[in-house]
XYZ file of C-alpha atoms in Angstrom:
560
model
C 0.118 0.009 -0.005
C 1.352 3.496 -0.961
C 0.505 7.014 -1.060
C -0.307 9.072 -4.155
C -1.904 12.285 -5.097
C -4.842 12.146 -7.829
C -7.593 14.293 -8.903
C -10.747 13.133 -6.936
C -13.042 13.588 -10.239
C -10.712 10.762 -11.880
C -11.685 8.099 -9.315
C -14.346 5.801 -10.057
C -16.854 4.730 -7.462
C -17.091 0.933 -6.674
C -20.375 -0.831 -7.700
C -20.100 -3.185 -5.070
C -19.587 -0.644 -1.967
C -20.370 -1.746 1.403
C -22.170 1.678 2.526
C -25.116 2.053 0.042
C -27.851 4.029 2.236
C -27.391 7.710 1.359
C -25.828 9.905 4.110
C -28.028 12.928 5.804
C -27.604 16.315 4.505
C -26.324 17.442 7.902
C -23.466 14.597 7.999
C -22.458 15.804 4.514
C -22.654 19.408 5.461
C -20.151 18.859 8.529
C -17.698 16.548 6.612
C -17.657 19.364 3.824
C -16.880 21.902 6.562
C -14.083 19.894 7.761
C -12.375 19.425 4.580
C -12.477 22.858 3.478
C -10.945 23.899 7.042
C -8.111 21.197 7.244
C -8.316 18.998 4.383
C -8.779 15.241 4.515
C -7.236 13.855 7.302
C -7.651 10.112 6.522
C -6.936 9.632 2.674
C -9.632 7.439 0.893
C -8.249 3.873 -0.044
C -8.548 3.182 -3.812
C -7.349 0.101 -5.786
C -6.595 -0.561 -9.355
C -9.565 -1.593 -11.733
C -9.864 -5.312 -12.204
C -10.721 -6.868 -15.493
C -8.472 -5.028 -17.783
C -9.044 -1.659 -16.684
C -6.468 1.308 -16.206
C -8.370 3.324 -13.819
C -8.585 3.549 -9.917
C -11.720 2.357 -8.040
C -12.910 3.866 -4.259
C -12.692 0.997 -1.827
C -13.344 3.154 1.356
C -13.852 7.031 1.595
C -16.704 7.791 -1.255
C -18.108 10.597 0.816
C -14.664 11.963 1.420
C -14.177 11.835 -2.334
C -17.410 13.556 -2.959
C -17.250 16.172 -0.568
C -13.429 16.836 -1.858
C -15.370 17.390 -5.318
C -17.607 19.629 -3.546
C -14.953 21.564 -2.155
C -13.356 22.242 -5.619
C -10.054 20.348 -4.513
C -7.633 19.847 -7.672
C -5.796 16.962 -5.947
C -6.289 14.705 -2.988
C -3.846 12.212 -1.513
C -5.191 8.676 -1.628
C -3.716 5.265 -0.375
C -3.484 2.704 -3.280
C -4.546 -0.566 -1.791
C -2.892 -4.022 -2.859
C -5.198 -6.408 -4.786
C -7.117 -9.039 -2.579
C -9.142 -12.175 -3.297
C -12.143 -10.787 -2.395
C -11.834 -7.583 -3.753
C -11.358 -5.573 -0.404
C -14.752 -6.526 0.627
C -13.386 -7.316 4.397
C -11.357 -3.993 4.390
C -14.209 -2.007 3.329
C -16.629 -3.614 6.082
C -13.808 -3.020 8.608
C -13.297 0.373 7.992
C -16.991 1.583 7.521
C -18.216 -0.232 10.795
C -14.949 1.240 12.827
C -15.436 4.904 11.648
C -19.317 4.956 11.812
C -21.974 2.286 12.256
C -23.378 1.157 9.038
C -27.407 1.174 8.380
C -28.416 -2.101 9.586
C -29.766 -3.155 6.264
C -26.076 -2.359 4.834
C -24.566 -4.452 7.701
C -26.768 -7.562 6.805
C -25.491 -7.181 3.065
C -22.205 -6.626 3.716
C -21.854 -9.952 5.803
C -23.827 -11.862 3.425
C -21.213 -10.556 0.767
C -18.326 -11.613 2.797
C -19.815 -15.061 3.487
C -20.278 -15.600 -0.381
C -16.562 -14.618 -1.174
C -15.638 -17.307 1.381
C -15.469 -15.901 4.606
C -16.503 -18.223 7.754
C -18.914 -16.883 10.225
C -16.001 -17.055 12.738
C -13.674 -15.118 10.783
C -16.086 -12.501 9.883
C -16.974 -12.113 13.549
C -13.111 -12.000 14.549
C -12.619 -9.323 12.080
C -15.456 -7.180 13.041
C -15.048 -7.637 16.762
C -18.399 -9.014 16.856
C -19.441 -12.423 18.310
C -20.159 -15.333 16.015
C -23.984 -15.105 17.582
C -24.278 -11.385 16.220
C -23.110 -12.419 13.124
C -25.578 -15.358 12.759
C -28.526 -13.043 13.964
C -27.470 -10.249 11.319
C -27.675 -13.310 8.641
C -30.935 -14.332 9.873
C -32.107 -10.615 9.203
C -30.472 -10.780 5.821
C -33.242 -13.090 4.812
C -35.835 -10.667 5.488
C -38.039 -10.277 2.153
C -36.122 -8.074 -0.284
C -38.658 -5.518 -0.723
C -39.189 -4.871 3.186
C -35.379 -4.671 3.386
C -35.195 -1.783 0.704
C -38.207 -0.132 2.622
C -36.158 -0.393 5.820
C -33.174 0.870 3.912
C -34.870 4.408 3.598
C -35.051 4.777 7.490
C -38.185 3.306 8.351
C -37.102 0.400 10.663
C -39.363 -1.532 12.501
C -38.787 -2.159 16.543
C -36.354 -5.166 17.682
C -39.583 -7.245 18.675
C -41.128 -6.578 15.196
C -37.932 -7.447 13.395
C -37.412 -10.612 15.451
C -41.027 -11.791 14.382
C -40.443 -10.768 10.770
C -37.191 -12.306 10.385
C -38.256 -15.715 11.907
C -40.885 -16.340 9.096
C -40.673 -17.771 5.802
C -40.012 -15.536 2.625
C -43.626 -16.784 1.254
C -45.447 -15.749 4.245
C -43.612 -12.442 4.396
C -44.346 -11.574 0.708
C -47.794 -12.304 1.330
C -48.324 -10.294 4.213
C -46.058 -7.415 2.768
C -48.630 -7.349 -0.266
C -51.386 -6.981 1.995
C -49.734 -4.165 4.178
C -47.220 -2.832 1.635
C -47.234 1.226 2.401
C -47.829 4.126 0.102
C -44.997 6.313 -1.125
C -43.575 8.484 1.534
C -45.569 6.551 4.158
C -44.197 4.631 7.135
C -45.221 1.033 7.205
C -47.487 -0.442 9.724
C -44.856 -2.868 11.229
C -46.920 -3.948 13.954
C -49.745 -5.416 11.595
C -47.150 -7.097 9.683
C -45.437 -8.483 12.664
C -49.071 -9.535 14.061
C -49.915 -11.280 10.989
C -46.395 -13.152 10.973
C -46.545 -14.124 14.625
C -46.753 -17.965 15.454
C -47.206 -19.131 18.978
C -43.989 -20.753 20.413
C -43.696 -23.497 23.082
C -40.113 -22.953 24.636
C -37.695 -25.747 25.571
C -37.068 -24.326 29.153
C -40.820 -24.975 29.909
C -40.447 -28.476 28.707
C -40.588 -31.179 31.312
C -39.975 -34.317 28.794
C -36.297 -35.022 27.521
C -34.767 -35.609 24.330
C -36.200 -39.248 23.903
C -40.008 -37.966 23.954
C -38.844 -35.024 21.873
C -37.664 -37.401 19.112
C -40.614 -39.721 19.632
C -43.115 -36.691 18.804
C -40.990 -35.299 15.775
C -40.100 -32.097 17.958
C -37.317 -29.987 16.202
C -36.152 -27.324 18.207
C -35.284 -24.061 16.498
C -32.819 -21.405 18.335
C -34.063 -17.854 18.939
C -30.862 -15.899 17.932
C -32.388 -12.605 19.481
C -32.705 -14.151 22.960
C -30.020 -13.496 25.470
C -27.150 -15.695 25.168
C -26.993 -16.965 28.684
C -30.492 -18.661 28.762
C -31.825 -21.716 26.578
C -33.839 -19.950 23.723
C -34.870 -23.150 21.867
C -38.281 -23.252 20.825
C -40.993 -25.279 18.573
C -44.034 -23.988 16.850
C -45.580 -27.464 16.705
C -47.992 -26.967 19.383
C -49.974 -30.315 19.342
C -46.456 -32.354 19.325
C -45.258 -30.308 22.522
C -48.367 -30.665 24.336
C -48.673 -34.435 23.701
C -45.085 -34.956 24.968
C -45.964 -32.845 27.995
C -48.982 -34.692 28.851
C -47.233 -38.353 28.342
C -44.273 -37.089 30.552
C -46.990 -36.227 33.040
C -48.768 -39.479 33.162
C -45.638 -41.493 33.675
C -44.126 -39.185 36.257
C -47.222 -38.523 38.522
C -46.142 -38.136 42.044
C -48.222 -39.916 45.040
C -51.232 -38.427 46.067
C -51.113 -36.271 42.641
C -53.915 -36.600 39.931
C -54.194 -34.977 36.621
C -56.989 -32.222 36.448
C -58.221 -30.102 33.750
C -58.353 -26.367 33.241
C -61.400 -24.305 32.386
C -61.853 -21.642 29.753
C -59.708 -19.077 31.595
C -56.979 -21.765 31.866
C -57.500 -22.013 35.563
C -57.403 -25.767 37.302
C -60.909 -27.327 37.866
C -60.662 -29.023 41.301
C -62.647 -32.013 42.435
C -66.188 -31.447 43.859
C -66.155 -29.887 47.132
C -62.288 -29.624 47.152
C -60.745 -26.549 48.359
C -57.596 -24.916 47.116
C -54.316 -24.504 49.454
C -52.471 -21.397 49.067
C -49.785 -22.306 51.552
C -47.791 -25.200 51.916
C -49.899 -28.441 51.972
C -50.090 -30.829 54.576
C -49.442 -34.644 54.846
C -53.193 -35.367 53.857
C -53.657 -32.989 51.121
C -53.500 -33.605 47.453
C -52.072 -32.122 44.537
C -53.560 -31.596 40.853
C -51.158 -31.294 37.921
C -52.179 -29.657 34.556
C -50.727 -28.208 31.665
C -51.094 -24.577 31.466
C -52.598 -23.667 28.023
C -50.525 -20.150 28.211
C -46.983 -21.605 27.760
C -47.390 -25.504 28.154
C -45.722 -25.800 31.270
C -46.371 -28.188 33.756
C -48.303 -26.762 36.818
C -49.589 -28.077 40.150
C -52.258 -27.127 42.823
C -52.648 -28.167 46.094
C -56.061 -28.985 47.491
C -58.025 -30.442 50.403
C -60.985 -32.693 50.416
C -63.635 -32.474 53.026
C -63.231 -35.369 55.959
C -65.979 -37.955 56.156
C -67.664 -36.634 59.364
C -69.729 -39.877 59.805
C -66.643 -41.769 60.115
C -64.920 -39.025 62.490
C -67.978 -39.143 64.671
C -67.898 -43.144 65.108
C -64.164 -42.967 65.617
C -64.717 -40.616 68.601
C -67.756 -42.300 70.031
C -65.482 -45.863 70.228
C -62.678 -43.820 71.964
C -64.820 -42.469 74.470
C -66.252 -45.975 75.126
C -63.002 -47.309 75.644
C -62.188 -44.791 78.324
C -65.021 -46.058 80.170
C -64.161 -49.484 80.548
C -62.930 -50.807 83.739
C -63.497 -49.614 87.430
C -61.191 -47.008 88.807
C -60.273 -47.788 92.161
C -60.871 -45.336 95.395
C -58.231 -42.733 95.511
C -56.273 -41.795 98.635
C -57.812 -38.308 98.499
C -61.238 -37.200 98.334
C -62.439 -35.129 95.256
C -62.711 -32.238 97.943
C -59.112 -32.836 98.831
C -58.064 -32.679 95.303
C -59.746 -29.358 94.936
C -58.059 -27.865 97.958
C -54.709 -29.202 96.594
C -55.227 -27.370 93.351
C -55.973 -24.202 94.760
C -53.174 -24.316 96.912
C -50.739 -25.396 94.033
C -52.026 -22.354 92.014
C -51.759 -20.103 94.824
C -48.212 -21.038 95.238
C -47.441 -21.436 91.433
C -48.596 -17.892 90.912
C -46.570 -16.392 93.698
C -43.362 -18.189 92.118
C -44.015 -16.881 88.642
C -44.421 -13.245 90.040
C -41.177 -13.448 92.499
C -38.949 -16.157 92.179
C -35.752 -15.442 89.863
C -36.111 -16.839 86.425
C -33.466 -16.959 83.408
C -34.680 -15.835 80.350
C -34.154 -19.168 78.382
C -36.230 -20.709 81.138
C -38.807 -18.047 81.162
C -39.184 -18.850 77.330
C -39.487 -22.592 78.047
C -41.939 -22.353 80.944
C -43.927 -20.067 78.495
C -43.908 -23.085 75.960
C -45.239 -25.182 78.937
C -47.938 -23.010 79.354
C -49.284 -23.567 76.070
C -48.844 -27.381 76.423
C -51.584 -27.079 79.161
C -54.837 -28.977 79.164
C -56.810 -25.701 79.610
C -55.569 -24.256 76.654
C -57.327 -24.576 73.483
C -55.982 -23.146 70.297
C -57.885 -23.417 67.019
C -54.613 -23.808 64.864
C -54.009 -22.589 61.270
C -51.393 -25.173 60.394
C -53.343 -28.337 61.221
C -54.903 -30.231 58.257
C -58.165 -30.459 59.870
C -59.531 -26.852 59.508
C -61.363 -27.733 62.535
C -58.816 -29.267 64.431
C -56.512 -27.721 67.517
C -52.868 -27.237 67.769
C -51.291 -29.714 70.095
C -48.225 -27.924 71.764
C -47.679 -30.943 74.060
C -45.497 -32.593 71.186
C -43.198 -29.361 71.101
C -42.628 -29.053 74.963
C -41.987 -32.758 75.357
C -38.879 -31.821 73.622
C -37.650 -29.900 76.280
C -37.712 -32.979 79.001
C -34.988 -35.108 79.388
C -34.792 -38.849 80.138
C -34.847 -38.230 83.738
C -38.399 -36.463 83.339
C -36.359 -32.928 84.082
C -36.418 -29.857 82.284
C -33.503 -29.777 80.475
C -32.464 -28.290 76.851
C -29.905 -26.498 75.064
C -30.480 -23.102 73.498
C -30.566 -24.154 69.942
C -33.504 -26.868 71.005
C -35.184 -23.968 72.829
C -35.378 -21.679 69.631
C -36.641 -24.660 67.448
C -39.395 -25.472 69.923
C -40.238 -22.003 70.514
C -40.467 -21.479 66.460
C -42.766 -24.776 66.375
C -45.259 -23.517 68.979
C -45.579 -20.080 67.328
C -46.247 -21.828 63.878
C -49.094 -23.909 65.595
C -50.794 -20.721 67.585
C -50.418 -17.837 65.147
C -52.732 -17.671 62.063
C -54.149 -15.148 59.850
C -56.596 -17.601 58.120
C -60.084 -16.324 57.650
C -61.646 -19.122 59.684
C -62.001 -19.938 63.373
C -58.049 -20.227 63.787
C -57.611 -16.553 63.071
C -55.507 -14.787 65.737
C -56.487 -11.479 64.993
C -54.013 -8.452 64.738
C -51.807 -9.943 67.390
C -50.556 -12.329 64.630
C -50.401 -9.371 62.067
C -48.233 -7.350 64.781
C -46.051 -10.480 65.172
C -45.512 -10.574 61.162
C -44.524 -7.164 61.133
C -41.613 -7.735 63.938
C -40.104 -10.533 62.313
C -40.875 -9.075 58.599
C -42.785 -11.859 57.447
C -43.968 -9.615 54.551
C -41.049 -10.720 52.620
C -41.867 -14.284 52.367
C -45.183 -13.395 50.827
C -45.353 -15.269 47.327
C -46.046 -13.590 44.095
C -49.793 -13.273 44.087
C -49.954 -12.034 40.440
C -52.087 -14.802 39.262
C -55.455 -15.279 37.786
C -56.975 -16.726 41.001
C -56.098 -13.553 43.154
C -56.211 -10.977 40.668
C -59.709 -12.135 39.642
C -60.774 -11.277 43.317
C -59.893 -7.344 42.866
C -62.458 -4.634 41.533
C -61.900 -2.600 38.726
C -60.618 0.282 40.320
C -58.330 -1.799 42.710
C -56.792 -3.715 39.723
C -56.308 -0.354 37.789
C -54.639 1.010 40.782
C -52.322 -1.987 41.153
C -51.307 -1.806 37.346
C -50.569 2.001 37.514
C -48.555 1.466 40.607
C -46.277 -1.100 38.785
C -46.042 1.003 35.773
C -48.369 -0.506 33.672
C -50.845 1.037 31.306
C -54.371 0.038 31.999
C -56.462 -1.766 29.482
C -59.932 -1.203 28.546
C -61.134 -4.856 29.601
C -60.476 -5.806 33.067
C -59.278 -9.159 31.956
C -56.599 -7.648 29.726
C -55.204 -5.875 32.441
C -54.940 -8.886 34.749
C -53.052 -10.457 31.853
C -50.721 -7.569 31.568
C -50.035 -7.734 35.487
C -49.668 -11.329 35.478
C -46.902 -11.010 32.097
C -45.293 -8.041 33.961
C -44.498 -10.105 37.436
C -43.662 -13.614 35.628
C -40.135 -13.407 36.757
C -40.934 -10.974 39.663
C -42.891 -10.822 42.793
C -46.170 -8.594 43.181
C -48.002 -8.037 46.590
C -51.041 -6.259 46.845
C -51.179 -3.657 49.556
C -54.123 -5.451 51.045
C -52.149 -8.556 51.562
C -49.470 -6.926 53.393
C -49.216 -8.436 56.969
C -48.073 -5.352 58.856
C -51.158 -3.721 60.389
C -51.949 0.062 60.431
C -50.644 1.908 63.214
C -53.983 3.543 64.485
C -55.523 -0.127 64.857
C -52.753 -1.402 66.827
C -52.660 1.456 68.987
C -56.478 1.107 69.471
C -56.406 -2.613 70.117
C -53.749 -1.903 72.904
C -56.011 0.427 74.386
C -58.993 -1.750 74.416
C -57.241 -4.394 75.828
C -55.475 -2.520 78.610
C -58.635 -0.649 79.751
C -60.271 -1.998 82.878
C -63.645 -0.656 82.233
C -64.022 -2.267 78.833
C -65.590 -5.836 78.364
C -63.195 -8.108 76.551
C -64.692 -8.738 72.848
C -64.579 -12.172 71.357
C -63.776 -10.383 68.232
C -62.081 -6.870 67.527
C -63.509 -4.755 65.053
C -60.799 -4.683 62.726
C -60.858 -8.485 62.700
C -64.563 -8.248 61.926
C -63.862 -6.166 58.880
C -61.090 -8.583 57.758
C -63.793 -11.360 57.251
C -65.071 -9.954 53.753
C -68.357 -11.174 52.470
C -70.685 -12.828 55.064
C -71.503 -15.860 53.162
C -70.362 -18.071 50.524
C -73.126 -16.892 48.372
C -72.058 -13.274 48.743
C -68.613 -14.308 47.846
C -69.676 -15.971 44.774
C -71.771 -13.181 43.696
C -68.842 -10.868 43.931
C -66.628 -13.047 41.703
C -69.484 -13.307 39.164
C -69.634 -9.755 38.834
C -65.876 -9.461 38.297
C -66.102 -12.213 35.743
C -68.672 -9.965 33.841
C -66.765 -7.122 33.996
C -63.702 -8.875 32.661
C -65.993 -9.852 29.537
């Protein structure tokens, strides 16, 4: 390569130049002013004509040569390039990309030109300082229908998502859709309509539970989405029936114990067995799980539910236990019933005096509190019981603090574990007889239980919100409201698919004024203790199941 001085008007344009899109008038004006002020800083690159010509062809610097002519420069310095097998295609592409990013359409054409000249994707990627995945992505875009490419080259580009959809379709499909939605002259294309017409439902490999064997058996061929992030599985298939069939067979062969395959309704929600109630917390040992395939993405989902107990069998079992207890004759005790009553009074007075005055260490005080919950005079409607009408049995927890010699003996770790177990059995926020009221919410605020709430951006929960509440939640999440309520729900669900949404009404921490009012009522010596506080009563919601059903029906009608 050597430097010479030539008349810019004697140079010929390269018919196969890399940059084909016309530059903006503003960019040309800036370049012209620069050349008039300081000249051409970087000489254009030229090469001798091939196929018998005796002139010079511009390989790089067409704009600089054009603006030098516009500046009436009689001569300019140029670099004469040595001949290459690809006609300078790679040098031209590198020079243009390094100096100023090419128009996307020109990038696609340049890479296709290099590949046609024998360059591999890896070598092109190394030379252009791009990843191989990016090169393959650009090559996929080069397969866009030519008429669409010409329109994009004029500056009317679709969004990245729309471009992904268009590039993934075949040429015949693109031609048919372009013929229908082709814009008139000087008008922008309706890319969203074009992309919508070319959209195909995809089933992602990351949602598939089946393996390669079932995929081959059902003829599923995975395609790679080259526009997806490189660090995730971007494979997909548009063969919906085969994907769902493979999922169904895998589910049938891998159904867990106490699991059942259930159907879904028109909204994609699981249909539970008759009289079964869904469980939204951790299921117990006696609960069941229903397994189904989500119609939205084809993934295998599960739902826990609880069947009602057989009340007849339960009643007969309790009667048999009572009869067994009455069998046999008790011997006459050493102390009469009146004497036992007197002993009980004396023991209670001494026990209370000791609790008030005796020195007790902190760990022992906590252990004694656990023993108090194990007393036979304590009845707790538990929210952790498998039976919604059952009671907490704290005796099994307190027994862990008793050693082999029958004495209260424990280490600190065991004490903390037992205390946590008792709190789990006692505290409840369920809307049934096990509700602990505001006391449980105060405890939840202290331990920061709100951070353990799951993502409740689900169809089941969002359908329980009124239109105004749903729109307020969407607005707070930065989601534009939709005309239909069901569309707003769908937008919220998709927005928080990989995140966590907790509605303000579900937060555990109670309002400060309610806590203060509760404490005042409880400490007042003149007020009679109430069986249920006002705030607990307000949290009950609809009085009957019919009211709740009527409310849900109204939401469904609003969504439609």
